[in-house]
PDB file of C-alpha atoms in Angstrom:
ATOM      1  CA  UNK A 132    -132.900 116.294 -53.287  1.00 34.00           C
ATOM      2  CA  UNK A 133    -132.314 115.797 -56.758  1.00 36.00           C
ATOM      3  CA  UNK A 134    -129.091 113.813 -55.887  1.00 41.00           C
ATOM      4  CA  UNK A 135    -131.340 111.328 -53.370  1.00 41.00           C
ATOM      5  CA  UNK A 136    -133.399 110.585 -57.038  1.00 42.00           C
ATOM      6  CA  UNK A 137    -130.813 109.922 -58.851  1.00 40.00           C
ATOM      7  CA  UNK A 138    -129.673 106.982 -56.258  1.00 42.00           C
ATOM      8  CA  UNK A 139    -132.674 105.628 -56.353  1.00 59.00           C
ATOM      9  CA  UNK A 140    -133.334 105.543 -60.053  1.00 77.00           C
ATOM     10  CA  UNK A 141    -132.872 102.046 -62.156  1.00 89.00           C
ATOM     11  CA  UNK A 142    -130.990 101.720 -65.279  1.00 93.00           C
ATOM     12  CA  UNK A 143    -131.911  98.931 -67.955  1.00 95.00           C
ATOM     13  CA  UNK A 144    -129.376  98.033 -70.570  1.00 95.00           C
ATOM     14  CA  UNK A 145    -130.244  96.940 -73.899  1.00 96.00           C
ATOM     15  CA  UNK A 146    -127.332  94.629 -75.276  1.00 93.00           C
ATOM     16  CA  UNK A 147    -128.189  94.486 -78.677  1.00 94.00           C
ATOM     17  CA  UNK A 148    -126.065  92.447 -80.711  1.00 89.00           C
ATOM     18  CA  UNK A 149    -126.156  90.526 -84.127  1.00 83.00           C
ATOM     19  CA  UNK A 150    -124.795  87.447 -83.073  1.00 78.00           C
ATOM     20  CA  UNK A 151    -124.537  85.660 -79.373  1.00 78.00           C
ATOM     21  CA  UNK A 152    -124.744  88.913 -77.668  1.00 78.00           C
ATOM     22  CA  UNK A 153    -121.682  87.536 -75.220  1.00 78.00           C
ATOM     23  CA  UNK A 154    -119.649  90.212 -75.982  1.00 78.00           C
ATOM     24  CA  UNK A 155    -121.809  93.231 -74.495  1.00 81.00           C
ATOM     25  CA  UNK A 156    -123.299  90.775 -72.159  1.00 82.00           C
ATOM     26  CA  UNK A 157    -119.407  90.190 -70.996  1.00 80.00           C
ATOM     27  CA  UNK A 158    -118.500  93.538 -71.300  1.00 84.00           C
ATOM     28  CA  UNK A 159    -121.516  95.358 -69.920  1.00 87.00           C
ATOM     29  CA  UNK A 160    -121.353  93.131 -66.804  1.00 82.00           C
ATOM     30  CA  UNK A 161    -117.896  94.139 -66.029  1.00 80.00           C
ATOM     31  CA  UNK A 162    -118.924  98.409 -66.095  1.00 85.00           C
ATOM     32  CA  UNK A 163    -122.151  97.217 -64.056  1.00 83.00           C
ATOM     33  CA  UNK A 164    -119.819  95.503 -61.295  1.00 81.00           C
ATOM     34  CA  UNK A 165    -118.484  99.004 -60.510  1.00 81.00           C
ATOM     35  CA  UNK A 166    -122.172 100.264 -59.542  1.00 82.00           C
ATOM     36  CA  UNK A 167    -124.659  98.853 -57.694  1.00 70.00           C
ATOM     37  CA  UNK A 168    -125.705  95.453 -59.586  1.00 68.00           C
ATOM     38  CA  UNK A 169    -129.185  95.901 -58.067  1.00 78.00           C
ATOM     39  CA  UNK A 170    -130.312  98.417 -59.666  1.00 86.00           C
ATOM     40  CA  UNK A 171    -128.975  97.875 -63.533  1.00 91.00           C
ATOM     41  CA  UNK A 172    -131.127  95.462 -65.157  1.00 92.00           C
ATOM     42  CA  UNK A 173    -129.188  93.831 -68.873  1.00 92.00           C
ATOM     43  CA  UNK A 174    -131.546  92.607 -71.188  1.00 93.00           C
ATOM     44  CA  UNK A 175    -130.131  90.327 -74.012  1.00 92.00           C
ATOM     45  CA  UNK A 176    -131.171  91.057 -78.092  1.00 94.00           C
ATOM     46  CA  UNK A 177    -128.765  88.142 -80.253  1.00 89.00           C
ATOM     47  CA  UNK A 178    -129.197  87.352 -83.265  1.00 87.00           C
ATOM     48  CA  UNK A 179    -130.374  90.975 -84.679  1.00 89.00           C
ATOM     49  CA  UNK A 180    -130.395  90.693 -88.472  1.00 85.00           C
ATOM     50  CA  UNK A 181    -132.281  93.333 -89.644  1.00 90.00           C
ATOM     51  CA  UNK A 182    -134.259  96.760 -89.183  1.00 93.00           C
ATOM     52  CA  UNK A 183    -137.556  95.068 -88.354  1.00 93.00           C
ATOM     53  CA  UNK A 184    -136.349  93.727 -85.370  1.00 94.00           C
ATOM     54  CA  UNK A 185    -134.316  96.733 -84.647  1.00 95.00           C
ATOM     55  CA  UNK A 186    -137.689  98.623 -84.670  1.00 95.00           C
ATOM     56  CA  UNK A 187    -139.187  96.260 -82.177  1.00 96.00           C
ATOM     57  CA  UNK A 188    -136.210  96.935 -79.883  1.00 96.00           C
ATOM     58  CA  UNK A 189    -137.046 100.417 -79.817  1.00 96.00           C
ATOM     59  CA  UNK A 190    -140.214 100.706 -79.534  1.00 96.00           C
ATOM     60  CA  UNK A 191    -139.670  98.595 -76.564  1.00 96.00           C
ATOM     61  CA  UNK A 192    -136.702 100.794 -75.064  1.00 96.00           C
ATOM     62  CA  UNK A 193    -139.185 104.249 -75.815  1.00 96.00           C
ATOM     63  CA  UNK A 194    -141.303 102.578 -72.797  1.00 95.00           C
ATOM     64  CA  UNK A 195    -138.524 102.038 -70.487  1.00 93.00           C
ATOM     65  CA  UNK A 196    -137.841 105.542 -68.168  1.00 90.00           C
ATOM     66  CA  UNK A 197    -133.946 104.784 -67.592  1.00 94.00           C
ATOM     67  CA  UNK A 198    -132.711 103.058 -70.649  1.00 95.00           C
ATOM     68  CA  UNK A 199    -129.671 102.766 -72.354  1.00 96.00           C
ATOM     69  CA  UNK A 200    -128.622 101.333 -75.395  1.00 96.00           C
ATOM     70  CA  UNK A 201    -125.429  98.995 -76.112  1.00 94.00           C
ATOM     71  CA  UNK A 202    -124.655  96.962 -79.514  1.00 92.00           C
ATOM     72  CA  UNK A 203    -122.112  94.733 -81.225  1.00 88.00           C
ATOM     73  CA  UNK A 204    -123.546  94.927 -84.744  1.00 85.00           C
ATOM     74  CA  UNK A 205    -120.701  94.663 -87.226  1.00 77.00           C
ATOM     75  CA  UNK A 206    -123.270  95.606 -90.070  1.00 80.00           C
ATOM     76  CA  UNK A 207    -122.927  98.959 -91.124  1.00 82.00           C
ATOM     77  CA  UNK A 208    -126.330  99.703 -92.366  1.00 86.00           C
ATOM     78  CA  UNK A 209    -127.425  97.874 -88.820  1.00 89.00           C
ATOM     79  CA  UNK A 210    -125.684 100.014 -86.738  1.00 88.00           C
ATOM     80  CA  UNK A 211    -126.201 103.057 -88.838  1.00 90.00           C
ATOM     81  CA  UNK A 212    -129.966 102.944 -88.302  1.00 93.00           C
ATOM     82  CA  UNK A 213    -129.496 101.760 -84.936  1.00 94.00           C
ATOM     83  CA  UNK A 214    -127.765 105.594 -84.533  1.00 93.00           C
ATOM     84  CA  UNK A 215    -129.890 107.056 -86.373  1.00 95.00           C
ATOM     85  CA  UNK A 216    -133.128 106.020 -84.687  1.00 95.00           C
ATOM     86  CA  UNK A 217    -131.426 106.387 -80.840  1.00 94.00           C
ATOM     87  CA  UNK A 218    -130.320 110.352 -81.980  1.00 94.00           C
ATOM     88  CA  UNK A 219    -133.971 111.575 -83.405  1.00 95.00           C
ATOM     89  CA  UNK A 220    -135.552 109.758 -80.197  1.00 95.00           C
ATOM     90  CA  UNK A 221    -132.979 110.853 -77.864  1.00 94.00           C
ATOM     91  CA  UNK A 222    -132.083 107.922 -76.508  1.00 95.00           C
ATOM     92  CA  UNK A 223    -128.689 107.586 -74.981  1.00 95.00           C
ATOM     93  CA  UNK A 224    -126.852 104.466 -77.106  1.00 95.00           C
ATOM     94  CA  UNK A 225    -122.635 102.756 -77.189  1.00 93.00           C
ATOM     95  CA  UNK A 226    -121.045 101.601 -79.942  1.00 90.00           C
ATOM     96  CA  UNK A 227    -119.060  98.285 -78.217  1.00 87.00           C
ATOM     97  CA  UNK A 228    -117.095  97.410 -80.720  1.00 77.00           C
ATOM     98  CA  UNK A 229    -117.014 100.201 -83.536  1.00 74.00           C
ATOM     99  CA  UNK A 230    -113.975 102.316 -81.910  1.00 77.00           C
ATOM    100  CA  UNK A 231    -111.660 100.125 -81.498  1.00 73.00           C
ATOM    101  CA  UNK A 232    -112.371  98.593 -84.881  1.00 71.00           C
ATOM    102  CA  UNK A 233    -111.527 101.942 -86.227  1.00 72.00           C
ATOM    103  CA  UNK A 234    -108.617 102.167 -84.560  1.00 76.00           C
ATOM    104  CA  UNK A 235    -107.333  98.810 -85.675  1.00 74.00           C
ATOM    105  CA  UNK A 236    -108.317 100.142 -89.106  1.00 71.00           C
ATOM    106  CA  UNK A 237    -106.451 103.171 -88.984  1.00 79.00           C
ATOM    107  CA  UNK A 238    -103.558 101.544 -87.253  1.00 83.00           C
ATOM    108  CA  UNK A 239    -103.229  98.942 -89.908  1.00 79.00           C
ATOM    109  CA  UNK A 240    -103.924 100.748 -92.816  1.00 82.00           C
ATOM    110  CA  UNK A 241    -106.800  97.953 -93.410  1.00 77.00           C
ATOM    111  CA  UNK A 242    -110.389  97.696 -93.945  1.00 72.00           C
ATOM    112  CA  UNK A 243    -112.129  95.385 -91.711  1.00 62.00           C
ATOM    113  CA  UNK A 244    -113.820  92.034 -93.079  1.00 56.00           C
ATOM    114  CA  UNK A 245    -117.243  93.008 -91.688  1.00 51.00           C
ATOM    115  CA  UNK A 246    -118.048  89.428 -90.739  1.00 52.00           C
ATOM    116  CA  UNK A 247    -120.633  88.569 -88.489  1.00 48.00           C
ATOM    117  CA  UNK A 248    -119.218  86.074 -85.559  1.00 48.00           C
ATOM    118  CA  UNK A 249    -115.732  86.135 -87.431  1.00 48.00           C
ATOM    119  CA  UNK A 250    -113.720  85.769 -84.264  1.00 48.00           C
ATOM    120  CA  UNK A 251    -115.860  84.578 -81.937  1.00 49.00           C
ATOM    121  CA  UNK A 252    -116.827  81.026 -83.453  1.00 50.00           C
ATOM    122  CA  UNK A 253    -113.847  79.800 -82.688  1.00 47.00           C
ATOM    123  CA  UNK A 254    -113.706  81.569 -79.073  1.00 51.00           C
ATOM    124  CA  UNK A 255    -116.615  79.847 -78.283  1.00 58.00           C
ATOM    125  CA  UNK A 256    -115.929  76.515 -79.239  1.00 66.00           C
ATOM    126  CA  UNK A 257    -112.553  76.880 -77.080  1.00 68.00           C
ATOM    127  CA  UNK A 258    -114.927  78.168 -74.294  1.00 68.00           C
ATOM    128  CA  UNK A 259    -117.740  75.604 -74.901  1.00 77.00           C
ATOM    129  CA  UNK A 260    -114.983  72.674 -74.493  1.00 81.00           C
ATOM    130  CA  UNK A 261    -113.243  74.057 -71.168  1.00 80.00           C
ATOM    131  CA  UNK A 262    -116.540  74.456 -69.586  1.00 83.00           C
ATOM    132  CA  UNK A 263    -117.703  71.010 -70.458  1.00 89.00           C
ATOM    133  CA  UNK A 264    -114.856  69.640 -68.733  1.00 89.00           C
ATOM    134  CA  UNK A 265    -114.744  71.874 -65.836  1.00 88.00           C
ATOM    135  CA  UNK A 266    -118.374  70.180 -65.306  1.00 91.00           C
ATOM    136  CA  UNK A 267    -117.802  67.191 -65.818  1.00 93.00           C
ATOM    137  CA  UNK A 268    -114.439  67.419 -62.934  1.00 91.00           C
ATOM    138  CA  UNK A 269    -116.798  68.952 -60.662  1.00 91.00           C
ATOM    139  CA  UNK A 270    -119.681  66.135 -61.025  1.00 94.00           C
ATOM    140  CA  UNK A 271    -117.509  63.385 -61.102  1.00 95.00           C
ATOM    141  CA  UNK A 272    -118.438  60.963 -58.524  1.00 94.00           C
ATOM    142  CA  UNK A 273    -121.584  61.952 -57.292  1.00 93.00           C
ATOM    143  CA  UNK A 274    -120.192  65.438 -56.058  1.00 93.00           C
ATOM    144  CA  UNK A 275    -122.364  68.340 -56.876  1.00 92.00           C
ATOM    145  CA  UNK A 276    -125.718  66.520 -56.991  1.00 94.00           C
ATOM    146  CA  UNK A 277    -127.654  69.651 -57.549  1.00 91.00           C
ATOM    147  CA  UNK A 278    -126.164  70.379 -61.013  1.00 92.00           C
ATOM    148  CA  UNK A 279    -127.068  66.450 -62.285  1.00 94.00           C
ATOM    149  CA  UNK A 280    -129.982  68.124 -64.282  1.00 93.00           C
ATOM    150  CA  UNK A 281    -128.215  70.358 -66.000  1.00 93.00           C
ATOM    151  CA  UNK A 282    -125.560  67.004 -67.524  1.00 96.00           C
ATOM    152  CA  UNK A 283    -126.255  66.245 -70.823  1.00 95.00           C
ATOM    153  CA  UNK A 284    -125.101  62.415 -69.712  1.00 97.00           C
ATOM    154  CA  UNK A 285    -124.894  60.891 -66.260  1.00 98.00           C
ATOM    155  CA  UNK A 286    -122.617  57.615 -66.556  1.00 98.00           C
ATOM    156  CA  UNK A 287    -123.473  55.192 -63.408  1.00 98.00           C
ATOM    157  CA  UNK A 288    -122.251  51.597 -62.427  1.00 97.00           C
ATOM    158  CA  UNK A 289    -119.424  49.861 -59.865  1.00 97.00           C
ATOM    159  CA  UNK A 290    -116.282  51.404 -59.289  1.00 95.00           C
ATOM    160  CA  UNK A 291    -113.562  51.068 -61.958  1.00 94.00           C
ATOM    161  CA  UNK A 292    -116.083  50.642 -64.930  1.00 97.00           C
ATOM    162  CA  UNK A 293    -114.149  53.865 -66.728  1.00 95.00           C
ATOM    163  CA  UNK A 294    -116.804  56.635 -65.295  1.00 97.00           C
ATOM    164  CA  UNK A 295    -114.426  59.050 -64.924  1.00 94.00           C
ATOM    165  CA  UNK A 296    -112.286  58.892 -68.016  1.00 94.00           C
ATOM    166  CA  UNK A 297    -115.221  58.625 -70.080  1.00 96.00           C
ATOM    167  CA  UNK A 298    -116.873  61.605 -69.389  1.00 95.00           C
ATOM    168  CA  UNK A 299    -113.284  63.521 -69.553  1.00 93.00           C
ATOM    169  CA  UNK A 300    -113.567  61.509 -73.528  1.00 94.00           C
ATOM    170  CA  UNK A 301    -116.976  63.099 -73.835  1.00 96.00           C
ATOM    171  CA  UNK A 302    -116.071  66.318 -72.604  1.00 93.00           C
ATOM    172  CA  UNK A 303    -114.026  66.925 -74.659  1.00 90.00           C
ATOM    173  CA  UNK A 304    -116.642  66.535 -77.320  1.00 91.00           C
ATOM    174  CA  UNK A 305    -118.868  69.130 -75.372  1.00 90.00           C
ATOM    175  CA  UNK A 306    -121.348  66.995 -73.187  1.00 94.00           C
ATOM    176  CA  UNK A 307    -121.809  68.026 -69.692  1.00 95.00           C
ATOM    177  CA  UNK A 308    -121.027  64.489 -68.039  1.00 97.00           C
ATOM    178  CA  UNK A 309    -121.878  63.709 -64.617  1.00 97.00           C
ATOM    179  CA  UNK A 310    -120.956  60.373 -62.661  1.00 97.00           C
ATOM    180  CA  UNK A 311    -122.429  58.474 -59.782  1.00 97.00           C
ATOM    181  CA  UNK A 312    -121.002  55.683 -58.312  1.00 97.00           C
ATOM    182  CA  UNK A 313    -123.390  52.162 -57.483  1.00 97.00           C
ATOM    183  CA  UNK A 314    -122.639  50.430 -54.293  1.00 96.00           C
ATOM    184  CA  UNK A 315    -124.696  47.925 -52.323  1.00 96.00           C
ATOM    185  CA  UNK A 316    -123.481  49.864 -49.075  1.00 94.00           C
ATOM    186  CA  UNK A 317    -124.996  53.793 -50.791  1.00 94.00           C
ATOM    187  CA  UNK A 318    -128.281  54.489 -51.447  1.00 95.00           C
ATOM    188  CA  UNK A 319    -128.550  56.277 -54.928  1.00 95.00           C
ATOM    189  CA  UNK A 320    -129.299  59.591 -54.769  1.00 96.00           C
ATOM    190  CA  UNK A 321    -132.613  60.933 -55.198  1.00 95.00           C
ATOM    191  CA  UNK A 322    -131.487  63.283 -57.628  1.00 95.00           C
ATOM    192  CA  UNK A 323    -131.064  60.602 -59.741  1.00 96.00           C
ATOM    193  CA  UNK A 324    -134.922  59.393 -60.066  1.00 96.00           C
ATOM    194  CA  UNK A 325    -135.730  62.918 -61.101  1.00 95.00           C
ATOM    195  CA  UNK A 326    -133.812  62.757 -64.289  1.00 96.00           C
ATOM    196  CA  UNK A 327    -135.006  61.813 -67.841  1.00 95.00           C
ATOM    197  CA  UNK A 328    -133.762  58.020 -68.401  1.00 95.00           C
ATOM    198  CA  UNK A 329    -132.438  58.924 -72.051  1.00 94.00           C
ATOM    199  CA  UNK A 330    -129.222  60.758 -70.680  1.00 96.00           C
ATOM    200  CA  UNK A 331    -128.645  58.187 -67.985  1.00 97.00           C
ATOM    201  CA  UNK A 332    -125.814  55.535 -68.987  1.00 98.00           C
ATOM    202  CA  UNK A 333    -125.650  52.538 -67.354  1.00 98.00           C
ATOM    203  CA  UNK A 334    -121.601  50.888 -67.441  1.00 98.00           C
ATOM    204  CA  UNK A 335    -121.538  47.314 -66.602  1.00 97.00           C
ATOM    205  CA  UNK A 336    -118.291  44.871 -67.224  1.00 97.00           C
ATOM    206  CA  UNK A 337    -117.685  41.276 -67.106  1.00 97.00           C
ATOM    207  CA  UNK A 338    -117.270  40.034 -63.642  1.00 97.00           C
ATOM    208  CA  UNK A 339    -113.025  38.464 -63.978  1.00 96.00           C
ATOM    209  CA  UNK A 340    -112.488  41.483 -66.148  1.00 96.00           C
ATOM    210  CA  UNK A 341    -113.513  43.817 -63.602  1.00 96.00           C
ATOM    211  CA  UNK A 342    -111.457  41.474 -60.924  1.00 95.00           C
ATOM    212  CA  UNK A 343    -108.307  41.918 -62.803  1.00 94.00           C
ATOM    213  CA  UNK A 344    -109.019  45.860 -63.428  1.00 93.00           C
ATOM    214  CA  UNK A 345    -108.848  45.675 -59.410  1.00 92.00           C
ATOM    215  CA  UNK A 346    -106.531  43.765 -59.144  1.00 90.00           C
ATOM    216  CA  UNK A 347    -104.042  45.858 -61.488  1.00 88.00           C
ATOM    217  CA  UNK A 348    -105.420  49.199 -59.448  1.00 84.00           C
ATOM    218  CA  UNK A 349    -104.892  47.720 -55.944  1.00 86.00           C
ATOM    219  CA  UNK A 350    -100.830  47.084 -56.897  1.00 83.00           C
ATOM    220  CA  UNK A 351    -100.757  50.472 -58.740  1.00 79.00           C
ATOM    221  CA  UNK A 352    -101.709  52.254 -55.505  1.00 74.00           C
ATOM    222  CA  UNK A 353     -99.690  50.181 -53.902  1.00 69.00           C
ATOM    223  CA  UNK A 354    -101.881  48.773 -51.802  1.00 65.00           C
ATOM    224  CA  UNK A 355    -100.903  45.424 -49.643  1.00 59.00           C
ATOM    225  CA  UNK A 356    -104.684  43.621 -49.569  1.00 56.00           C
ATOM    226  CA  UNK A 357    -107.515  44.048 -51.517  1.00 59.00           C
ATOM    227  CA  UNK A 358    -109.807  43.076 -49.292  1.00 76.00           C
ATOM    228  CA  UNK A 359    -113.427  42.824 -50.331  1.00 86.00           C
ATOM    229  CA  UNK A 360    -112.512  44.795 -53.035  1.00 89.00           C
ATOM    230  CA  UNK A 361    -111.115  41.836 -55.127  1.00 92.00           C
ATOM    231  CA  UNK A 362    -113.118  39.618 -54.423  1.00 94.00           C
ATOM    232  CA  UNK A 363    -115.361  37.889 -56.651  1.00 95.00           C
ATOM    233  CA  UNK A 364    -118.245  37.110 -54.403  1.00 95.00           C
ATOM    234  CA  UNK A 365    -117.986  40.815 -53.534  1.00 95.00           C
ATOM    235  CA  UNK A 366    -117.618  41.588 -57.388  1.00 96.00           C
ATOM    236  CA  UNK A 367    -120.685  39.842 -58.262  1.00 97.00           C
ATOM    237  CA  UNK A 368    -122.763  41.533 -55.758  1.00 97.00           C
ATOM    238  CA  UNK A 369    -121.725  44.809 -56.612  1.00 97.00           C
ATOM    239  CA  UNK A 370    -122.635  43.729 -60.447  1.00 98.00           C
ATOM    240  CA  UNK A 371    -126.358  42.788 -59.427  1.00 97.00           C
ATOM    241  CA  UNK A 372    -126.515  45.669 -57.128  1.00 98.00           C
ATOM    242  CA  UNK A 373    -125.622  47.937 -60.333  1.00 98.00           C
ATOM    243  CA  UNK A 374    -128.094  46.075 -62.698  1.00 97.00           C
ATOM    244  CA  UNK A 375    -130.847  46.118 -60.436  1.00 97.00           C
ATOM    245  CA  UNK A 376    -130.425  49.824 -60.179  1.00 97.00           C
ATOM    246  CA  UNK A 377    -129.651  50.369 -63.407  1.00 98.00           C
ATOM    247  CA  UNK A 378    -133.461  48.912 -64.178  1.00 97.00           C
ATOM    248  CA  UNK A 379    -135.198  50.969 -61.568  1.00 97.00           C
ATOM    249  CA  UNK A 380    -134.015  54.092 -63.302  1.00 97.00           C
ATOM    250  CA  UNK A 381    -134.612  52.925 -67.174  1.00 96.00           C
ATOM    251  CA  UNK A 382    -130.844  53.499 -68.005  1.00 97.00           C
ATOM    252  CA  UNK A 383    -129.341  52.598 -71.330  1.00 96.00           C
ATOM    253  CA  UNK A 384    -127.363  50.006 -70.623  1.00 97.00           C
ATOM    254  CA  UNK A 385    -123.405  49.382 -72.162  1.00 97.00           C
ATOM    255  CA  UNK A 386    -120.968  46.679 -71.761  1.00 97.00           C
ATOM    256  CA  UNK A 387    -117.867  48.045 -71.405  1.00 97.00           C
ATOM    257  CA  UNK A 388    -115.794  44.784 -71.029  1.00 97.00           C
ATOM    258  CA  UNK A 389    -112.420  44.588 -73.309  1.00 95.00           C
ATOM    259  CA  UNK A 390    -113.551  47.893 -75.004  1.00 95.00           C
ATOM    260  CA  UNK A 391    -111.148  50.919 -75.119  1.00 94.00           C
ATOM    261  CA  UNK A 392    -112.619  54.369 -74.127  1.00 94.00           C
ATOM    262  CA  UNK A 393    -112.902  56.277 -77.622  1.00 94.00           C
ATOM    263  CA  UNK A 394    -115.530  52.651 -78.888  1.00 95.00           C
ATOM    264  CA  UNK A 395    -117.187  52.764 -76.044  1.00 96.00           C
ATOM    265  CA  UNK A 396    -117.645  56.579 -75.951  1.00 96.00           C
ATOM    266  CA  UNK A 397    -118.961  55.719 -79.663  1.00 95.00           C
ATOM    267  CA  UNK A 398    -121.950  53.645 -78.209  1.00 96.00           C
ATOM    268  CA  UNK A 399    -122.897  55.944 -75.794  1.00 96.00           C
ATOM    269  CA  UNK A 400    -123.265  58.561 -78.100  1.00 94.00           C
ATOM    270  CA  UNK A 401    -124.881  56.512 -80.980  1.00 92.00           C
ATOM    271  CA  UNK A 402    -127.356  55.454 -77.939  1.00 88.00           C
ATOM    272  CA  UNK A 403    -128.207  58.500 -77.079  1.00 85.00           C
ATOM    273  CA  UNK A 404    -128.992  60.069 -80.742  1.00 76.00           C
TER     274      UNK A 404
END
């Protein structure tokens, strides 16, 4: 009987940490995939800085029935009263980090610095980067229409008006960058009306520029006609396709004729602050 109650009981985790938190949260998501994820509920504390709001977490965990407390707090007077507290109120608490940070100590016969976010600020700049990219390879083109909200930019305009390899550029510099190609031939997505205009980026190029970009892509693919694709009457419809567009949906508009990637990846972002 008392093994059926135990099944059905719910656990929630406090992370309580005095930075980001993505350390427990990381951590504590990697015990709870060895159980059944349904019932462990993680709730996120960052940024604790002092006993005040340690008291508030408390109070709220003393009217949880299941609870247990986690923390990353490199403070020592933090994490002493954060012990303290859980001990005379019985409630069940892990030091994260504090063991193996005395065993480093120990093991190097050296104090630790006792910096909040030492290591991780530039962990999470490394992290921020590589996911802004991965987003940006998986919105590229129109694909993954359902994550357009979540871009910090969406480039549009004709094909070969440097969508992709600017918002690799911007990436780089940590904007989720999405891209959506304009053609007479494809209606624009609807996903695109729903947006706010002030991250959409509208690319157009001169019309014998953008004929000898094609021109220069059609013998790099090796390619024995160009078709339609080269051609100017083609070109220039394409070009008033985009524009007419490009008004519909209030984009900022950016001539990108003669202009190398890092200037015009300049504009955009002076546009957009």
């Amino acid at each position: 009987m008392s093994n059926n109650n135990i099944s059905e009981n719910e656990l929630t985790v406090f992370a309580i940490s005095d930075f980001t938190g993505k350390t427990a949260e990381t951590i504590l998501n990697s015990v709870a995939i060895q159980f059944d994820n349904d019932r462990i509920k993680i709730k996120k504390f960052s940024d604790i800085s002092d006993i005040d709001k340690l008291e508030s977490i408390i109070d709220e965990a003393m009217q949880v029935d299941n609870i247990l407390l986690a923390y990353t707090i490199v403070l020592p007077e933090l994490s002493a009263y954060l012990e303290n507290e859980a001990k005379r109120l019985d409630l069940p608490i892990i030091d994260i980090l504090g063991p193996m940070i005395n065993s480093f100590s120990q093991a190097l016969d050296q104090q630790p610095q006792l910096e909040v976010g030492l290591s991780y600020n530039i962990d999470y700049e490394i992290f921020e980067k590589i996911s802004c990219i991965d987003f940006s390879l998986r919105c590229d083109d129109g694909r993954n229409l359902n994550k357009l909200k979540e871009a910090d930019l969406v480039l549009v305009g004709v094909s070969r008006t440097s969508k992709t390899p600017l918002s690799i550029y911007l990436s780089q510099q940590n904007y989720n960058v999405a891209t959506v190609s304009l053609s007479p031939e494809v209606i624009p997505p609807k996903e695109l009306y729903e947006l706010d205009s002030n991250k959409i980026i509208g690319l157009t190029i001169d019309s014998e520029c953008l004929q000898k970009v094609r021109e220069n892509r059609i013998k790099l693919m090796a390619f024995n006609q160009g078709g339609d694709y080269v051609s100017m009457d083609r070109i220039e419809e394409e070009l008033k396709y985009a524009k007419k567009i490009m008004k519909k949906i209030d984009a900022r508009v950016i001539d990108v004729t003669n202009k190398a990637i890092e200037d015009i990846a300049d504009e955009i972002l002076n546009k957009i602050k």
